[in-house]
Coordinates of N, CA and C in Angstrom, one line a residue:
X481 N 64.6 92.2 179.5 CA 65.3 92.8 180.6 C 64.5 93.6 181.5
X482 N 64.4 93.3 182.7 CA 63.7 94.2 183.8 C 64.3 95.6 183.6
X483 N 63.4 96.6 183.7 CA 64.0 98.0 183.8 C 64.3 98.5 185.0
X484 N 65.3 99.1 185.2 CA 65.8 99.7 186.6 C 64.8 100.8 187.0
X485 N 64.4 100.5 188.2 CA 63.5 101.5 188.8 C 64.2 102.8 189.2
X486 N 63.4 103.8 189.0 CA 63.7 105.2 189.0 C 63.3 105.9 190.0
X487 N 63.9 106.9 190.8 CA 63.4 107.7 191.6 C 62.0 108.2 191.5
X488 N 61.0 108.5 192.4 CA 59.8 109.0 192.1 C 59.9 110.4 191.3
X489 N 60.7 111.3 191.6 CA 60.8 112.4 190.9 C 62.3 112.5 190.4
X490 N 62.4 113.3 189.3 CA 63.7 113.8 188.9 C 64.3 115.2 189.7
X491 N 65.6 115.2 189.8 CA 66.1 116.3 190.5 C 66.0 117.4 189.6
X492 N 66.2 117.3 188.4 CA 66.3 118.5 187.5 C 65.5 118.1 186.1
X493 N 64.6 118.9 185.8 CA 63.9 118.6 184.4 C 63.8 120.0 183.6
X494 N 64.4 120.1 182.7 CA 64.5 121.2 181.6 C 63.4 120.9 180.8
X495 N 62.4 121.8 180.4 CA 61.7 121.4 179.3 C 61.6 122.8 178.2
X496 N 62.1 122.3 176.9 CA 62.1 123.4 175.8 C 62.7 124.7 176.4
X497 N 64.1 124.3 176.9 CA 64.5 125.5 177.3 C 65.5 126.0 176.1
X498 N 65.3 127.7 176.2 CA 66.4 128.2 175.2 C 66.8 129.3 175.9
X499 N 68.0 130.0 175.4 CA 68.6 131.2 175.9 C 69.2 131.8 174.7
X500 N 68.7 133.2 174.9 CA 69.2 134.0 173.8 C 69.9 135.2 174.6
X501 N 71.0 135.8 174.0 CA 71.8 137.0 174.3 C 71.7 138.0 173.0
X502 N 71.3 139.3 173.5 CA 71.0 140.2 172.5 C 72.4 140.5 172.0
X503 N 72.4 140.9 170.8 CA 71.3 141.1 169.8 C 70.7 139.8 169.2
X504 N 71.3 138.8 169.0 CA 70.8 137.9 168.3 C 71.6 136.4 168.3
X505 N 72.1 136.2 169.6 CA 73.0 135.0 170.0 C 72.2 134.0 170.6
X506 N 71.8 132.9 169.9 CA 71.2 131.8 170.6 C 72.2 130.8 171.3
X507 N 72.3 131.1 172.5 CA 73.3 130.5 173.2 C 72.9 128.8 173.6
X508 N 71.7 128.7 173.8 CA 71.2 127.4 173.9 C 69.8 127.0 173.4
X509 N 69.8 126.0 172.6 CA 68.5 125.7 171.7 C 67.6 124.8 172.4
X510 N 66.5 124.8 171.9 CA 65.4 123.9 172.4 C 65.8 122.7 173.1
X511 N 66.0 122.8 174.7 CA 66.7 121.6 175.3 C 65.9 121.0 176.3
X512 N 65.5 119.6 176.4 CA 64.9 119.0 177.5 C 66.1 118.2 178.2
X513 N 66.1 118.2 179.3 CA 67.2 117.4 180.1 C 66.4 117.0 181.5
X514 N 66.5 115.6 181.6 CA 66.1 115.2 183.0 C 67.3 114.5 183.6
X515 N 67.4 114.7 185.0 CA 68.7 114.5 185.8 C 68.1 113.7 186.9
X516 N 68.1 112.5 187.3 CA 68.0 112.0 188.7 C 69.1 111.9 189.6
X517 N 68.7 112.1 190.9 CA 69.6 112.0 192.0 C 70.7 110.6 191.7
X518 N 71.8 110.8 192.3 CA 72.6 109.4 192.4 C 73.6 109.5 191.5
X519 N 74.0 110.4 190.7 CA 74.5 110.5 189.4 C 75.5 111.7 189.6
X520 N 77.0 111.2 188.8 CA 78.0 112.3 188.5 C 77.6 112.7 186.9
X521 N 77.7 113.7 186.4 CA 77.4 114.0 185.1 C 78.3 115.2 184.6
X522 N 79.0 114.7 183.5 CA 80.0 115.7 182.9 C 79.5 116.5 181.9
X523 N 79.8 117.7 181.8 CA 79.3 118.5 180.6 C 80.2 118.9 179.9
X524 N 80.4 118.4 178.7 CA 81.4 118.7 177.8 C 81.3 119.2 176.7
X525 N 82.1 119.9 175.8 CA 82.0 120.6 174.7 C 83.0 121.6 174.4
X526 N 83.3 122.1 173.3 CA 84.2 123.1 172.9 C 83.9 124.4 173.6
X527 N 84.9 125.4 173.7 CA 84.7 126.6 174.4 C 83.7 127.5 173.4
X528 N 82.5 127.9 174.2 CA 81.5 128.9 173.4 C 80.6 128.0 173.1
X529 N 80.5 126.7 173.3 CA 79.4 125.7 172.8 C 78.0 125.7 173.8
X530 N 78.1 126.4 174.9 CA 76.9 126.7 175.7 C 76.9 126.1 177.1
X531 N 78.2 125.5 177.3 CA 78.2 124.7 178.6 C 78.2 125.7 179.8
X532 N 78.8 126.7 179.8 CA 78.6 127.7 180.9 C 77.0 128.2 181.2
X533 N 76.6 128.4 180.2 CA 75.2 129.0 179.9 C 74.2 128.0 180.5
X534 N 74.5 126.7 180.3 CA 73.6 125.4 180.9 C 73.9 125.5 182.4
X535 N 75.1 125.7 182.9 CA 75.3 125.6 184.2 C 74.7 127.0 184.9
X536 N 74.8 128.0 184.3 CA 74.2 129.1 185.0 C 72.6 129.1 184.9
X537 N 71.9 128.4 184.2 CA 70.6 128.0 184.2 C 70.2 127.1 185.1
X538 N 71.1 126.0 185.3 CA 70.8 125.0 186.3 C 71.0 125.6 187.5
X539 N 72.0 126.5 187.9 CA 72.3 127.3 189.0 C 71.4 128.2 189.6
X540 N 70.2 128.5 188.5 CA 69.4 129.7 189.2 C 70.2 130.8 189.2
X541 N 71.2 131.2 188.3 CA 72.1 132.3 188.4 C 71.6 133.2 187.3
X542 N 70.8 132.6 186.2 CA 70.2 133.3 185.1 C 69.0 132.6 184.7
X543 N 67.9 133.1 184.0 CA 67.1 132.7 183.8 C 66.6 132.3 182.2
X544 N 66.0 131.6 181.6 CA 66.0 131.0 180.3 C 65.1 131.9 179.7
X545 N 65.2 132.3 178.3 CA 64.4 132.9 177.4 C 63.1 132.4 177.3
X546 N 63.1 131.2 177.2 CA 61.8 130.3 177.2 C 62.1 129.0 177.5
X547 N 60.8 128.6 178.0 CA 60.8 126.9 178.5 C 60.6 126.8 180.2
X548 N 60.6 125.9 180.6 CA 60.4 125.7 182.0 C 61.5 124.8 182.6
X549 N 61.9 125.2 183.8 CA 62.8 124.5 184.6 C 62.4 124.2 186.0
X550 N 62.3 122.8 186.2 CA 61.8 122.0 187.2 C 62.7 121.8 188.2
X551 N 63.0 122.2 189.5 CA 64.0 121.6 190.4 C 63.4 121.0 191.6
X552 N 63.6 119.6 191.6 CA 62.7 118.5 192.6 C 61.4 119.1 192.5
X553 N 60.8 119.1 191.3 CA 59.4 119.0 191.0 C 58.7 120.4 191.2
X554 N 59.6 121.4 191.5 CA 59.0 122.7 191.7 C 59.4 123.6 190.4
X555 N 58.5 124.2 189.7 CA 58.6 125.1 188.7 C 59.3 126.2 189.1
X556 N 60.5 126.7 188.5 CA 61.2 127.8 189.0 C 60.6 129.2 187.9
X557 N 60.0 128.9 187.0 CA 59.5 130.0 185.9 C 59.1 131.3 186.4
X558 N 58.2 131.3 187.4 CA 57.3 132.4 187.8 C 57.8 132.9 189.0
X559 N 58.7 132.3 189.6 CA 59.2 132.6 191.0 C 59.8 134.1 191.1
X560 N 59.8 134.7 192.1 CA 60.3 136.0 192.4 C 61.8 135.7 192.9
X561 N 62.5 136.8 192.8 CA 63.8 136.9 193.0 C 64.3 136.3 194.6
X562 N 63.4 136.6 195.3 CA 63.5 136.2 196.8 C 63.2 134.6 196.7
X563 N 62.3 134.2 196.1 CA 62.1 132.5 196.0 C 63.1 131.9 195.3
X564 N 63.5 132.4 194.2 CA 64.8 131.7 193.6 C 65.8 131.8 194.5
X565 N 66.3 133.0 195.2 CA 67.3 132.7 196.1 C 67.1 131.7 197.1
X566 N 65.8 131.6 197.5 CA 65.8 130.3 198.7 C 65.9 129.0 198.0
X567 N 65.6 128.9 196.8 CA 65.7 127.6 196.2 C 67.4 127.3 196.1
X568 N 68.1 128.3 195.7 CA 69.5 128.2 195.5 C 70.2 127.8 196.7
X569 N 69.7 128.4 197.9 CA 70.4 128.2 199.0 C 70.2 126.9 199.8
X570 N 68.8 126.3 199.4 CA 68.2 125.0 200.0 C 68.7 123.9 199.1
X571 N 69.2 124.1 197.9 CA 69.3 123.0 196.7 C 70.9 123.1 196.2
X572 N 71.2 124.1 196.0 CA 72.4 124.2 195.1 C 73.9 124.7 195.6
X573 N 74.8 124.1 195.3 CA 76.2 124.5 195.6 C 77.0 124.7 194.6
X574 N 78.0 125.6 194.5 CA 78.7 126.1 193.5 C 80.4 125.7 193.7
X575 N 80.9 125.4 192.8 CA 82.4 125.5 192.8 C 82.9 126.0 191.6
X576 N 83.4 127.2 191.6 CA 84.2 127.9 190.5 C 85.5 127.5 190.3
X577 N 85.9 127.7 189.0 CA 87.4 127.7 188.7 C 88.3 128.7 189.5
X578 N 87.6 129.9 189.6 CA 88.4 131.0 190.1 C 88.1 130.9 191.6
X579 N 87.6 130.0 192.3 CA 87.7 129.9 193.7 C 86.6 130.7 194.3
X580 N 86.8 132.3 194.0 CA 85.7 133.0 194.8 C 85.6 133.0 196.1
X581 N 87.0 132.9 196.7 CA 87.2 133.1 198.4 C 87.1 134.6 198.4
X582 N 86.9 134.9 199.7 CA 87.0 136.0 200.3 C 88.4 136.2 201.0
X583 N 89.4 137.1 200.4 CA 90.7 137.0 200.8 C 91.1 137.5 202.3
X584 N 89.8 138.5 202.8 CA 90.3 139.0 204.2 C 89.6 138.1 205.2
X585 N 89.1 136.9 205.0 CA 88.4 135.9 205.7 C 89.5 134.7 205.7
X586 N 89.4 134.2 207.1 CA 90.1 132.7 206.9 C 89.5 131.6 206.3
X587 N 90.2 130.6 206.2 CA 89.6 129.3 205.5 C 88.4 129.0 206.2
X588 N 88.1 128.7 207.6 CA 86.9 128.6 208.3 C 86.0 129.6 208.2
X589 N 86.3 131.0 208.1 CA 85.3 131.9 208.1 C 84.8 132.1 206.7
X590 N 85.7 131.7 205.6 CA 84.9 131.5 204.3 C 83.7 130.7 204.5
X591 N 83.9 129.5 204.9 CA 83.0 128.3 205.0 C 81.9 128.9 205.9
X592 N 82.1 129.4 207.2 CA 81.0 130.0 208.1 C 80.3 131.0 207.3
X593 N 80.9 132.0 206.4 CA 80.1 133.0 206.0 C 79.0 132.4 205.0
X594 N 79.5 131.2 204.0 CA 78.6 130.6 203.3 C 77.4 130.0 203.8
X595 N 77.8 129.2 205.2 CA 76.6 128.7 206.0 C 75.8 130.0 206.4
X596 N 76.2 130.9 206.9 CA 75.4 132.0 207.3 C 74.2 132.6 206.4
X597 N 74.9 132.7 205.1 CA 74.2 133.1 204.0 C 72.8 132.1 203.7
X598 N 73.2 130.8 204.3 CA 72.4 129.8 204.2 C 71.5 129.6 205.5
X599 N 71.6 130.8 206.5 CA 70.8 130.7 207.6 C 71.5 129.4 208.4
X600 N 72.4 129.0 208.4 CA 73.0 128.0 209.3 C 74.3 128.5 210.1
X601 N 74.1 128.6 211.4 CA 74.9 129.6 212.3 C 75.2 128.7 213.7
X602 N 75.9 129.4 214.5 CA 76.3 128.8 215.7 C 77.0 127.3 215.7
X603 N 76.7 126.5 216.7 CA 77.4 125.0 216.9 C 77.3 124.3 215.6
X604 N 76.0 124.6 214.9 CA 75.8 123.7 213.8 C 76.9 124.1 212.6
X605 N 77.0 125.6 212.6 CA 77.8 125.9 211.4 C 79.2 125.4 211.7
X606 N 79.7 125.8 212.7 CA 81.2 125.0 213.2 C 81.4 124.0 213.2
X607 N 80.5 122.9 213.3 CA 80.8 121.5 213.3 C 80.4 121.2 211.8
X608 N 79.9 121.8 210.8 CA 79.9 121.6 209.5 C 81.0 121.9 208.8
X609 N 81.6 123.2 209.1 CA 82.9 123.8 208.7 C 83.8 122.6 209.0
X610 N 84.0 122.1 210.3 CA 85.1 121.4 210.7 C 84.8 119.9 209.9
X611 N 83.6 119.5 209.7 CA 83.5 118.3 209.0 C 83.9 118.4 207.5
X612 N 83.6 119.6 206.9 CA 83.9 119.7 205.5 C 85.4 119.9 205.3
X613 N 86.1 120.5 206.2 CA 87.7 120.6 206.0 C 88.3 119.5 206.2
X614 N 87.8 118.5 207.2 CA 88.3 117.3 207.4 C 88.3 116.5 206.1
X615 N 87.1 116.7 205.5 CA 86.9 115.8 204.3 C 87.7 116.1 203.0
X616 N 88.3 117.4 203.2 CA 89.2 118.0 202.1 C 90.7 118.0 202.6
X617 N 90.7 117.5 203.9 CA 92.3 117.2 204.5 C 92.9 118.5 204.6
X618 N 92.1 119.6 205.1 CA 92.5 120.9 205.3 C 92.2 121.5 206.8
X619 N 92.1 120.6 207.6 CA 91.7 121.2 209.0 C 92.9 122.0 209.6
X620 N 94.0 121.8 209.4 CA 95.1 122.4 209.6 C 95.3 123.6 209.3
X621 N 94.5 123.9 208.2 CA 94.7 125.5 207.6 C 93.3 126.1 207.9
X622 N 92.7 125.8 208.7 CA 91.4 126.4 209.2 C 91.6 127.9 209.4
X623 N 92.6 128.4 210.2 CA 93.2 129.8 210.5 C 93.8 130.6 209.3
X624 N 94.2 129.7 208.4 CA 95.0 130.5 207.2 C 94.1 131.5 206.5
X625 N 94.7 132.3 205.6 CA 93.9 133.2 204.8 C 94.3 132.4 203.3
X626 N 93.4 132.9 202.5 CA 93.4 132.2 201.1 C 94.8 132.6 200.4
X627 N 95.3 133.8 200.6 CA 96.6 134.1 199.9 C 98.1 133.2 200.5
X628 N 97.7 132.5 201.6 CA 98.8 131.7 202.1 C 98.6 130.2 201.5
X629 N 97.6 130.0 200.9 CA 97.4 128.5 200.3 C 97.8 128.4 198.9
X630 N 98.3 127.2 198.6 CA 98.5 126.9 197.1 C 97.1 127.1 196.3
X631 N 97.1 126.9 194.8 CA 96.0 126.8 194.0 C 95.3 125.6 194.5
X632 N 95.8 124.4 194.6 CA 95.2 123.2 195.2 C 94.3 123.4 196.4
X633 N 94.8 123.9 197.3 CA 94.5 124.1 198.5 C 93.4 124.9 198.6
X634 N 93.5 125.8 197.9 CA 92.4 127.1 197.7 C 90.9 126.3 197.1
X635 N 91.2 125.4 196.0 CA 90.2 124.8 195.6 C 89.8 124.0 196.4
X636 N 90.4 123.3 197.3 CA 89.7 122.3 198.1 C 88.9 123.1 199.3
X637 N 89.5 124.3 199.6 CA 88.4 125.0 200.1 C 87.1 125.5 199.7
X638 N 87.3 125.9 198.4 CA 86.2 126.1 197.6 C 85.1 125.0 197.6
X639 N 85.7 123.7 197.5 CA 85.0 122.5 197.6 C 84.4 122.5 199.1
X640 N 84.9 122.6 200.1 CA 84.6 122.4 201.5 C 83.5 123.6 201.8
X641 N 83.6 124.5 201.2 CA 82.5 125.7 201.4 C 81.2 125.3 200.6
X642 N 81.5 124.6 199.6 CA 80.3 124.2 198.8 C 79.6 123.1 199.5
X643 N 80.3 122.1 200.0 CA 79.7 120.7 200.5 C 79.2 120.9 202.1
X644 N 79.7 122.0 202.5 CA 79.3 122.6 203.9 C 77.6 122.6 204.0
X645 N 77.1 123.0 202.9 CA 75.7 123.5 202.8 C 75.0 122.2 202.5
X646 N 75.7 121.2 202.4 CA 75.3 119.8 201.8 C 73.9 119.9 200.6
X647 N 74.4 120.4 199.4 CA 73.5 120.8 198.5 C 73.0 119.4 197.9
X648 N 71.9 119.4 197.2 CA 71.2 118.5 196.6 C 71.8 118.5 195.0
X649 N 72.3 119.5 194.7 CA 72.6 119.7 193.3 C 74.1 120.5 193.3
X650 N 75.2 120.0 192.9 CA 76.5 120.5 193.2 C 77.1 120.8 191.7
X651 N 77.1 121.9 191.4 CA 77.4 122.5 190.1 C 79.2 122.9 190.2
X652 N 79.8 122.3 189.3 CA 81.4 122.6 189.3 C 81.7 123.0 187.9
X653 N 82.2 124.2 187.7 CA 82.6 125.0 186.6 C 84.0 124.7 186.5
X654 N 84.7 123.8 185.6 CA 86.1 123.6 185.3 C 86.9 123.4 186.6
X655 N 86.6 122.8 187.6 CA 87.1 122.8 189.0 C 88.4 122.4 189.2
X656 N 89.0 121.9 188.0 CA 90.4 121.4 188.2 C 91.3 122.1 186.9
X657 N 90.6 123.3 186.4 CA 91.3 123.6 185.1 C 92.7 124.1 185.4
X658 N 92.9 124.6 186.7 CA 94.3 125.3 186.9 C 95.1 124.5 187.8
X659 N 94.9 123.0 187.8 CA 95.6 122.3 188.8 C 96.5 121.5 188.1
X660 N 97.5 120.8 188.8 CA 98.4 119.8 188.2 C 97.7 118.5 188.3
X661 N 98.1 117.4 187.7 CA 97.3 116.1 187.4 C 97.1 115.5 188.9
X662 N 98.2 115.6 189.5 CA 97.9 114.9 191.2 C 96.8 115.7 191.7
X663 N 96.9 117.1 191.8 CA 95.7 117.7 192.6 C 94.5 117.4 192.0
X664 N 94.5 117.6 190.6 CA 93.2 117.3 189.8 C 92.6 116.1 190.2
X665 N 93.2 115.0 190.3 CA 92.8 113.6 190.6 C 92.3 113.8 192.0
X666 N 93.0 114.4 193.0 CA 92.2 114.5 194.4 C 91.1 115.1 194.4
X667 N 91.0 116.1 193.7 CA 89.8 116.9 193.6 C 88.5 116.3 192.9
X668 N 89.1 115.6 191.8 CA 87.9 115.0 191.3 C 87.3 113.8 192.0
X669 N 88.2 112.9 192.9 CA 87.6 111.9 193.9 C 86.8 112.7 194.6
X670 N 87.1 113.9 195.4 CA 86.3 114.3 196.4 C 85.1 114.7 196.2
X671 N 85.0 115.1 194.5 CA 83.4 115.6 194.1 C 82.7 114.4 193.7
X672 N 83.4 113.3 193.3 CA 82.5 112.2 193.0 C 82.1 111.6 194.3
X673 N 82.7 111.9 195.5 CA 82.1 111.2 196.8 C 81.0 112.1 197.1
X674 N 80.9 113.0 196.4 CA 79.6 113.8 197.1 C 78.1 113.5 196.5
X675 N 78.3 112.6 195.4 CA 77.2 111.8 194.9 C 76.5 111.1 196.0
X676 N 75.0 111.3 196.1 CA 74.4 110.4 197.0 C 73.0 110.1 196.5
X677 N 72.3 109.2 197.0 CA 70.9 108.8 196.4 C 69.9 110.0 196.5
X678 N 70.2 111.2 197.2 CA 69.4 112.5 197.0 C 70.1 113.5 196.3
X679 N 71.2 113.2 195.8 CA 72.0 114.4 195.2 C 72.7 114.0 193.9
X680 N 73.0 115.1 193.1 CA 73.8 114.7 192.0 C 75.0 115.7 191.9
X681 N 76.1 115.5 191.0 CA 77.1 116.4 190.8 C 77.1 116.5 189.3
X682 N 77.4 117.7 188.9 CA 77.4 118.0 187.6 C 79.0 118.9 187.2
X683 N 79.7 118.3 186.4 CA 80.9 119.2 186.3 C 81.0 119.4 184.7
X684 N 81.5 120.7 184.5 CA 81.7 121.2 183.3 C 83.2 121.0 183.0
X685 N 83.6 120.5 182.0 CA 85.0 120.0 181.8 C 85.5 119.8 180.3
X686 N 87.0 120.2 180.0 CA 87.4 120.0 178.7 C 88.3 118.7 178.8
X687 N 88.4 118.2 180.0 CA 89.2 117.0 180.5 C 88.6 115.7 180.1
X688 N 89.0 115.0 179.0 CA 88.3 113.7 178.7 C 88.4 112.5 179.9
X689 N 89.6 112.6 180.6 CA 89.6 111.7 181.7 C 88.6 112.0 183.0
X690 N 88.3 113.2 183.0 CA 87.4 113.7 184.2 C 85.9 113.1 183.7
X691 N 85.6 113.5 182.2 CA 84.6 113.2 181.8 C 84.1 111.6 181.6
X692 N 85.3 110.9 181.4 CA 85.1 109.3 181.6 C 84.9 108.8 182.9
X693 N 85.3 109.7 183.9 CA 85.2 109.3 185.5 C 83.7 109.4 185.9
X694 N 83.0 110.2 185.2 CA 81.5 110.5 185.5 C 80.6 109.4 185.1
X695 N 79.4 109.2 185.7 CA 78.6 108.2 185.4 C 77.9 108.5 184.0
X696 N 77.7 109.7 183.7 CA 77.0 110.1 182.4 C 77.5 111.4 181.9
X697 N 77.3 111.6 180.5 CA 78.0 112.8 179.9 C 76.7 113.4 179.1
X698 N 76.8 114.8 179.3 CA 76.1 115.7 178.4 C 77.0 116.5 177.5
X699 N 76.9 116.2 176.0 CA 77.8 117.1 175.2 C 76.9 118.3 174.6
X700 N 77.6 119.2 174.4 CA 76.9 120.5 173.8 C 78.0 120.9 172.8
X701 N 77.4 121.1 171.6 CA 77.9 121.7 170.6 C 77.0 122.9 169.9
X702 N 77.5 124.2 169.9 CA 76.8 125.1 169.3 C 75.4 125.2 169.8
X703 N 75.3 125.1 171.4 CA 74.3 125.2 171.9 C 72.9 123.9 171.7
X704 N 73.7 122.9 171.3 CA 72.7 121.6 171.0 C 73.1 120.7 172.0
X705 N 72.5 120.0 172.7 CA 72.7 118.8 173.6 C 72.7 117.7 172.6
X706 N 73.8 116.9 172.8 CA 74.0 115.9 171.9 C 74.2 114.6 172.8
X707 N 74.2 113.3 172.0 CA 74.3 111.9 172.8 C 75.9 112.0 173.6
X708 N 75.6 111.4 174.7 CA 76.9 111.2 175.5 C 77.1 109.6 175.5
X709 N 78.4 109.1 176.5 CA 78.5 107.8 176.6 C 78.6 107.5 178.0
X710 N 78.2 106.5 178.5 CA 78.4 106.1 179.9 C 79.5 105.6 180.1
X711 N 80.0 105.4 181.3 CA 81.2 105.0 181.9 C 81.5 103.6 181.2
X712 N 80.7 102.6 180.9 CA 81.0 101.6 180.2 C 81.0 101.5 178.8
X713 N 81.0 103.0 178.2 CA 81.2 103.1 176.6 C 79.9 102.9 175.9
X714 N 78.7 102.7 176.6 CA 77.5 102.5 175.7 C 76.7 103.8 176.0
X715 N 75.7 103.9 175.2 CA 74.8 105.2 174.9 C 74.0 105.4 176.4
X716 N 73.9 106.4 177.0 CA 73.3 106.4 178.1 C 72.3 107.5 178.2
X717 N 72.1 108.3 176.9 CA 71.2 109.4 176.7 C 69.9 108.8 175.6
X718 N 68.9 109.4 175.7 CA 68.0 109.1 174.7 C 67.4 110.6 174.3
X719 N 67.6 110.6 172.9 CA 66.9 111.8 172.0 C 65.8 111.3 171.3
X720 N 64.8 111.6 171.8 CA 63.5 111.1 171.0 C 63.3 112.1 169.6
X721 N 63.4 113.4 169.7 CA 63.3 114.0 168.5 C 64.6 114.9 168.5
X722 N 65.5 115.0 167.5 CA 66.7 115.9 167.3 C 66.4 117.2 167.6
X723 N 65.1 118.0 166.9 CA 64.7 119.2 167.2 C 64.4 119.6 168.6
X724 N 64.1 118.5 169.4 CA 63.6 118.6 170.8 C 64.7 118.6 171.6
X725 N 66.0 118.2 171.0 CA 67.2 118.3 172.0 C 67.0 117.7 173.2
X726 N 66.5 116.4 173.3 CA 66.0 115.8 174.7 C 67.1 114.9 175.1
X727 N 67.2 115.0 176.3 CA 68.2 114.1 176.9 C 67.8 113.6 178.4
X728 N 67.7 112.4 178.7 CA 67.2 111.9 179.7 C 68.2 111.1 180.5
X729 N 68.6 111.3 181.7 CA 69.7 110.8 182.4 C 69.3 109.9 183.6
X730 N 68.9 108.6 183.5 CA 68.2 108.0 184.7 C 69.0 107.8 185.8

């Protein structure tokens, strides 16, 4: 069978990554993960298994205790705080379960604020904010404040804020955890539409239906990455050595 061609460079490459919290908690064990663009990936596992730790490392919100993280071929291991901040701004978008909206700013101002942090201002910023709100069907709420919105609407604002920056790597931490089924389905559909040949979407979830909707799965138990299943139900990960905890997502 002819092998499917892969992009020249992976978007994410973790090599022998570990994360330890003092005094002696090993949150993530020796892990090698390679992720190519064009995929939606669910990160699954029980509470306390290491899902949020992995997401924080991928988002450059935390640094590994050992190992190397390459983002679009760039090693992040020895970068300064300013250089890491630039990488986050240029590559990464975040959607948190708690929304993290600024209550004294309007919906549009929340998006514009995020764009300004990413050095996007003026007409370009307003155009992106309007496009992002249209994509989540909230353009009529542009002048509303977060406290005037429902939970589902606030989550859609958080999504609009993240996608307005056009991230290559969109990281979502339980983005539908507090929402009803109908709203959850709408938000999942929005997130999956963010996948492109240049970008990937990672979703931390406890919801099996969301996990099955993604192209690939990374399962974590006690800090160890294990085999996932593809949408067709066949193994889509390869672990060459159990001790190496290695997963490649083509």
